[in-house]
Amino acid sequence: QKEVEQDPGPLSVPEGAIVSLNCTYSNSAFQYFMWYRQYSRKGPELLMYTYSSGNKEDGRFTAQVDKSSKYISLFIRDSQPSDSATYLCAMRETGRTGGGNKLTFGTGTQLKVEL
Amino acid sequence: SAVISQKPSRDICQRGTSLTIQCQVDSQVTMMFWYRQQPGQSLTLIATANQGSEATYESGFVIDKFPISRPNLTFSTLTVSNMSPEDSSIYLCSGLRGGGYNEQFFGPGTRLTVL
């Protein structure tokens, strides 16, 4: 079993739709949860970051973490064609430099928002 | 976040040769990492580049195959040695600053094809 599971998609939605992207994980020590967006032929860029359980909202994006279920989500409201990209979840145990700081990634979900 | 540049952006190499990838960050970072990203797979950490000392390699990666240097706080190189077609991948440099939640950011990647 992989430490982090993510549906690779592809996921195709019409413009304006609400998109839900999800990851599950097995390591209960994970405390920091991130979502990265990666456009084709570019490096990943940090989109959202959440510490422990709860919700965080930033514009059209909402990140949710449910540690009891080991489940994290990213919601995109009013999706736009410019949101078409691969979304990677990532998580780590600690915020300190050094041990436990290694990021573990999901495989990424490819999203396409169509006009 | 800081900006990372990588050289070359892409290369096509012959089997048995070596390629050195350069990574430059526009400001000092506490930690630097090298990742590999293969199609359909999650980002895999190759090693942590340590300033002025030997890199720390993850399971499955060895120094003879992937020698890494980090002479200062803003520069690192990764060499892919004695290449085979299985080394065809995207290689990503990443940086991490200390303090706060430690945002980890990525370079644009080097797309390597080995014939």
mmCIF file of C-alpha atoms in Angstrom:
data_model
loop_
_atom_site.group_PDB
_atom_site.id
_atom_site.type_symbol
_atom_site.label_atom_id
_atom_site.label_comp_id
_atom_site.label_asym_id
_atom_site.label_seq_id
_atom_site.Cartn_x
_atom_site.Cartn_y
_atom_site.Cartn_z
ATOM 1 C CA GLN A 1 0.000 0.000 0.000
ATOM 2 C CA LYS A 2 1.310 3.436 -0.923
ATOM 3 C CA GLU A 3 1.667 5.957 1.879
ATOM 4 C CA VAL A 4 -0.390 8.480 -0.083
ATOM 5 C CA GLU A 5 -3.099 7.504 -2.553
ATOM 6 C CA GLN A 6 -4.473 9.884 -5.163
ATOM 7 C CA ASP A 7 -6.723 9.192 -8.126
ATOM 8 C CA PRO A 8 -4.698 10.081 -11.234
ATOM 9 C CA GLY A 9 -7.747 11.050 -13.299
ATOM 10 C CA PRO A 10 -7.960 12.548 -15.803
ATOM 11 C CA LEU A 11 -10.849 14.603 -14.493
ATOM 12 C CA SER A 12 -12.729 16.710 -17.023
ATOM 13 C CA VAL A 13 -15.270 19.319 -15.909
ATOM 14 C CA PRO A 14 -17.121 22.203 -17.567
ATOM 15 C CA GLU A 15 -16.107 25.765 -16.810
ATOM 16 C CA GLY A 16 -17.775 27.048 -13.651
ATOM 17 C CA ALA A 17 -18.068 23.627 -12.017
ATOM 18 C CA ILE A 18 -16.983 22.858 -8.473
ATOM 19 C CA VAL A 19 -14.024 20.495 -8.499
ATOM 20 C CA SER A 20 -13.198 18.111 -5.664
ATOM 21 C CA LEU A 21 -9.743 16.552 -5.505
ATOM 22 C CA ASN A 22 -8.844 14.064 -2.805
ATOM 23 C CA CYS A 23 -6.034 12.100 -1.220
ATOM 24 C CA THR A 24 -5.945 9.419 1.419
ATOM 25 C CA TYR A 25 -2.935 8.503 3.502
ATOM 26 C CA SER A 26 -1.837 5.841 5.932
ATOM 27 C CA ASN A 27 0.800 7.554 8.082
ATOM 28 C CA SER A 28 -0.922 9.016 11.144
ATOM 29 C CA ALA A 29 2.201 11.076 11.910
ATOM 30 C CA PHE A 30 1.571 13.415 8.987
ATOM 31 C CA GLN A 31 0.691 16.871 10.284
ATOM 32 C CA TYR A 32 1.417 19.236 7.392
ATOM 33 C CA PHE A 33 -0.655 18.947 4.244
ATOM 34 C CA MET A 34 -0.072 20.734 0.982
ATOM 35 C CA TRP A 35 -1.553 20.985 -2.443
ATOM 36 C CA TYR A 36 0.706 21.751 -5.374
ATOM 37 C CA ARG A 37 -0.380 22.714 -8.858
ATOM 38 C CA GLN A 38 1.787 21.686 -11.776
ATOM 39 C CA TYR A 39 1.246 23.003 -15.261
ATOM 40 C CA SER A 40 2.554 21.020 -18.193
ATOM 41 C CA ARG A 41 6.360 21.211 -18.461
ATOM 42 C CA LYS A 42 6.634 23.296 -15.290
ATOM 43 C CA GLY A 43 7.671 22.578 -11.733
ATOM 44 C CA PRO A 44 5.079 22.180 -8.956
ATOM 45 C CA GLU A 45 3.955 25.402 -7.263
ATOM 46 C CA LEU A 46 2.514 25.505 -3.764
ATOM 47 C CA LEU A 47 -1.208 26.257 -3.852
ATOM 48 C CA MET A 48 -2.480 25.593 -0.351
ATOM 49 C CA TYR A 49 -1.022 24.555 2.973
ATOM 50 C CA THR A 50 -2.845 23.263 6.055
ATOM 51 C CA TYR A 51 -1.552 22.262 9.438
ATOM 52 C CA SER A 52 -3.387 19.438 11.225
ATOM 53 C CA SER A 53 -7.161 19.119 10.789
ATOM 54 C CA GLY A 54 -9.524 21.794 9.580
ATOM 55 C CA ASN A 55 -10.348 23.967 6.618
ATOM 56 C CA LYS A 56 -8.470 26.738 4.896
ATOM 57 C CA GLU A 57 -9.848 29.006 2.220
ATOM 58 C CA ASP A 58 -7.979 31.129 -0.293
ATOM 59 C CA GLY A 59 -10.091 32.734 -2.976
ATOM 60 C CA ARG A 60 -11.710 29.997 -5.054
ATOM 61 C CA PHE A 61 -9.708 27.284 -3.310
ATOM 62 C CA THR A 62 -10.565 25.454 -0.088
ATOM 63 C CA ALA A 63 -8.374 22.810 1.509
ATOM 64 C CA GLN A 64 -9.829 20.384 4.040
ATOM 65 C CA VAL A 65 -8.042 17.926 6.285
ATOM 66 C CA ASP A 66 -9.761 15.153 8.235
ATOM 67 C CA LYS A 67 -7.034 13.446 10.227
ATOM 68 C CA SER A 68 -9.459 11.001 11.848
ATOM 69 C CA SER A 69 -10.244 9.601 8.389
ATOM 70 C CA LYS A 70 -6.758 10.266 6.974
ATOM 71 C CA TYR A 71 -8.387 12.121 4.124
ATOM 72 C CA ILE A 72 -7.628 15.494 2.563
ATOM 73 C CA SER A 73 -9.491 17.439 -0.094
ATOM 74 C CA LEU A 74 -9.037 20.439 -2.321
ATOM 75 C CA PHE A 75 -12.138 22.187 -3.640
ATOM 76 C CA ILE A 76 -12.030 24.590 -6.551
ATOM 77 C CA ARG A 77 -15.081 26.798 -7.010
ATOM 78 C CA ASP A 78 -16.062 28.427 -10.285
ATOM 79 C CA SER A 79 -13.385 26.456 -12.108
ATOM 80 C CA GLN A 80 -11.669 28.137 -15.039
ATOM 81 C CA PRO A 81 -9.782 26.755 -18.052
ATOM 82 C CA SER A 82 -6.643 28.234 -16.467
ATOM 83 C CA ASP A 83 -7.112 25.754 -13.607
ATOM 84 C CA SER A 84 -6.315 22.925 -16.022
ATOM 85 C CA ALA A 85 -3.215 21.321 -14.530
ATOM 86 C CA THR A 86 -2.067 18.381 -12.434
ATOM 87 C CA TYR A 87 -2.787 18.750 -8.721
ATOM 88 C CA LEU A 88 -0.468 16.969 -6.330
ATOM 89 C CA CYS A 89 -1.141 16.439 -2.665
ATOM 90 C CA ALA A 90 1.867 16.289 -0.387
ATOM 91 C CA MET A 91 2.356 15.819 3.312
ATOM 92 C CA ARG A 92 5.042 15.568 5.958
ATOM 93 C CA GLU A 93 5.401 14.799 9.610
ATOM 94 C CA THR A 94 7.042 17.901 10.970
ATOM 95 C CA GLY A 95 7.775 21.511 10.145
ATOM 96 C CA ARG A 96 11.305 21.347 11.401
ATOM 97 C CA THR A 97 14.274 21.103 9.131
ATOM 98 C CA GLY A 98 15.948 17.743 9.381
ATOM 99 C CA GLY A 99 14.309 14.440 10.237
ATOM 100 C CA GLY A 100 10.597 14.005 9.509
ATOM 101 C CA ASN A 101 10.678 16.882 7.094
ATOM 102 C CA LYS A 102 10.496 14.757 3.968
ATOM 103 C CA LEU A 103 7.535 15.501 1.718
ATOM 104 C CA THR A 104 5.557 12.482 0.542
ATOM 105 C CA PHE A 105 3.578 13.102 -2.640
ATOM 106 C CA GLY A 106 0.522 11.594 -4.231
ATOM 107 C CA THR A 107 0.740 10.700 -7.895
ATOM 108 C CA GLY A 108 -1.255 13.783 -8.903
ATOM 109 C CA THR A 109 -4.696 14.239 -10.448
ATOM 110 C CA GLN A 110 -4.851 15.640 -13.956
ATOM 111 C CA LEU A 111 -7.660 18.207 -14.236
ATOM 112 C CA LYS A 112 -9.069 19.677 -17.419
ATOM 113 C CA VAL A 113 -11.610 22.481 -17.296
ATOM 114 C CA GLU A 114 -13.421 22.777 -20.589
ATOM 115 C CA LEU A 115 -15.080 25.856 -22.076
ATOM 116 C CA SER B 1 8.791 32.198 -2.303
ATOM 117 C CA ALA B 2 12.236 32.094 -3.851
ATOM 118 C CA VAL B 3 12.870 31.372 -7.512
ATOM 119 C CA ILE B 4 14.786 28.302 -8.625
ATOM 120 C CA SER B 5 16.381 27.957 -12.033
ATOM 121 C CA GLN B 6 17.739 24.753 -13.529
ATOM 122 C CA LYS B 7 20.122 24.066 -16.383
ATOM 123 C CA PRO B 8 19.682 22.433 -18.787
ATOM 124 C CA SER B 9 15.923 22.511 -19.174
ATOM 125 C CA ARG B 10 16.066 19.379 -21.272
ATOM 126 C CA ASP B 11 18.612 17.066 -22.841
ATOM 127 C CA ILE B 12 18.848 13.943 -24.923
ATOM 128 C CA CYS B 13 21.796 11.756 -23.991
ATOM 129 C CA GLN B 14 23.371 8.535 -25.102
ATOM 130 C CA ARG B 15 23.476 5.430 -22.958
ATOM 131 C CA GLY B 16 26.598 5.225 -20.792
ATOM 132 C CA THR B 17 27.228 8.964 -20.612
ATOM 133 C CA SER B 18 26.731 11.332 -17.661
ATOM 134 C CA LEU B 19 24.812 14.578 -17.325
ATOM 135 C CA THR B 20 25.208 17.244 -14.663
ATOM 136 C CA ILE B 21 22.163 19.345 -13.799
ATOM 137 C CA GLN B 22 22.653 22.707 -12.139
ATOM 138 C CA CYS B 23 20.254 24.302 -9.672
ATOM 139 C CA GLN B 24 20.437 27.943 -8.629
ATOM 140 C CA VAL B 25 18.203 29.591 -6.012
ATOM 141 C CA ASP B 26 17.854 33.353 -5.963
ATOM 142 C CA SER B 27 18.133 33.519 -2.161
ATOM 143 C CA GLN B 28 19.539 31.416 0.643
ATOM 144 C CA VAL B 29 17.673 28.287 1.619
ATOM 145 C CA THR B 30 18.147 25.967 4.547
ATOM 146 C CA MET B 31 17.698 22.753 2.638
ATOM 147 C CA MET B 32 17.912 21.684 -0.984
ATOM 148 C CA PHE B 33 16.533 18.495 -2.446
ATOM 149 C CA TRP B 34 16.599 16.571 -5.703
ATOM 150 C CA TYR B 35 13.515 14.722 -6.928
ATOM 151 C CA ARG B 36 12.696 12.509 -9.850
ATOM 152 C CA GLN B 37 9.305 12.591 -11.534
ATOM 153 C CA GLN B 38 8.403 9.772 -13.870
ATOM 154 C CA PRO B 39 5.167 9.626 -15.897
ATOM 155 C CA GLY B 40 2.230 8.418 -13.835
ATOM 156 C CA GLN B 41 4.270 8.327 -10.647
ATOM 157 C CA SER B 42 4.603 10.610 -7.679
ATOM 158 C CA LEU B 43 7.629 12.784 -7.102
ATOM 159 C CA THR B 44 10.339 10.630 -5.609
ATOM 160 C CA LEU B 45 13.005 12.129 -3.387
ATOM 161 C CA ILE B 46 16.488 11.183 -4.556
ATOM 162 C CA ALA B 47 18.520 12.946 -1.881
ATOM 163 C CA THR B 48 18.929 15.939 0.360
ATOM 164 C CA ALA B 49 21.847 18.110 -0.711
ATOM 165 C CA ASN B 50 23.899 19.157 2.306
ATOM 166 C CA GLN B 51 26.092 22.221 2.153
ATOM 167 C CA GLY B 52 29.769 21.314 2.256
ATOM 168 C CA SER B 53 29.203 17.629 3.000
ATOM 169 C CA GLU B 54 27.944 14.457 1.401
ATOM 170 C CA ALA B 55 24.298 14.338 0.378
ATOM 171 C CA THR B 56 21.797 12.178 2.253
ATOM 172 C CA TYR B 57 20.351 9.597 -0.133
ATOM 173 C CA GLU B 58 16.972 7.917 0.029
ATOM 174 C CA SER B 59 16.542 4.188 -0.213
ATOM 175 C CA GLY B 60 17.205 2.995 -3.738
ATOM 176 C CA PHE B 61 19.523 5.856 -4.683
ATOM 177 C CA VAL B 62 23.313 5.775 -4.336
ATOM 178 C CA ILE B 63 26.078 8.314 -4.563
ATOM 179 C CA ASP B 64 27.922 6.547 -7.371
ATOM 180 C CA LYS B 65 24.890 6.846 -9.615
ATOM 181 C CA PHE B 66 23.681 10.279 -8.493
ATOM 182 C CA PRO B 67 26.595 12.326 -7.120
ATOM 183 C CA ILE B 68 25.417 15.618 -5.660
ATOM 184 C CA SER B 69 27.284 18.744 -4.686
ATOM 185 C CA ARG B 70 26.166 21.784 -2.725
ATOM 186 C CA PRO B 71 29.071 24.197 -2.318
ATOM 187 C CA ASN B 72 26.973 27.029 -0.854
ATOM 188 C CA LEU B 73 23.466 27.923 0.318
ATOM 189 C CA THR B 74 22.097 28.776 -3.135
ATOM 190 C CA PHE B 75 23.632 26.277 -5.583
ATOM 191 C CA SER B 76 23.604 22.535 -6.099
ATOM 192 C CA THR B 77 24.352 20.040 -8.853
ATOM 193 C CA LEU B 78 23.042 16.558 -9.537
ATOM 194 C CA THR B 79 24.921 14.237 -11.873
ATOM 195 C CA VAL B 80 23.186 11.283 -13.461
ATOM 196 C CA SER B 81 26.029 8.861 -14.156
ATOM 197 C CA ASN B 82 26.399 6.012 -16.611
ATOM 198 C CA MET B 83 22.909 6.645 -17.910
ATOM 199 C CA SER B 84 20.485 4.037 -19.201
ATOM 200 C CA PRO B 85 17.040 4.523 -20.772
ATOM 201 C CA GLU B 86 15.520 3.837 -17.333
ATOM 202 C CA ASP B 87 16.988 7.150 -16.168
ATOM 203 C CA SER B 88 14.744 9.032 -18.583
ATOM 204 C CA SER B 89 12.708 11.260 -16.330
ATOM 205 C CA ILE B 90 12.176 14.785 -15.102
ATOM 206 C CA TYR B 91 14.641 15.834 -12.424
ATOM 207 C CA LEU B 92 13.497 18.583 -10.079
ATOM 208 C CA CYS B 93 15.481 20.722 -7.674
ATOM 209 C CA SER B 94 13.666 21.951 -4.569
ATOM 210 C CA GLY B 95 14.445 24.390 -1.795
ATOM 211 C CA LEU B 96 13.173 24.843 1.719
ATOM 212 C CA ARG B 97 13.608 27.753 4.085
ATOM 213 C CA GLY B 98 13.601 27.327 7.837
ATOM 214 C CA GLY B 99 11.123 28.995 10.157
ATOM 215 C CA GLY B 100 7.349 29.222 9.871
ATOM 216 C CA TYR B 101 5.773 26.315 8.094
ATOM 217 C CA ASN B 102 8.758 25.848 5.814
ATOM 218 C CA GLU B 103 7.361 26.342 2.347
ATOM 219 C CA GLN B 104 9.053 23.983 -0.079
ATOM 220 C CA PHE B 105 9.316 25.252 -3.645
ATOM 221 C CA PHE B 106 10.487 23.701 -6.869
ATOM 222 C CA GLY B 107 12.454 24.509 -9.956
ATOM 223 C CA PRO B 108 11.037 24.019 -13.469
ATOM 224 C CA GLY B 109 12.692 20.640 -13.868
ATOM 225 C CA THR B 110 15.152 19.089 -16.305
ATOM 226 C CA ARG B 111 13.607 16.711 -18.821
ATOM 227 C CA LEU B 112 16.111 13.960 -19.573
ATOM 228 C CA THR B 113 15.795 11.415 -22.354
ATOM 229 C CA VAL B 114 18.357 8.625 -22.587
ATOM 230 C CA LEU B 115 18.620 6.760 -25.870
#
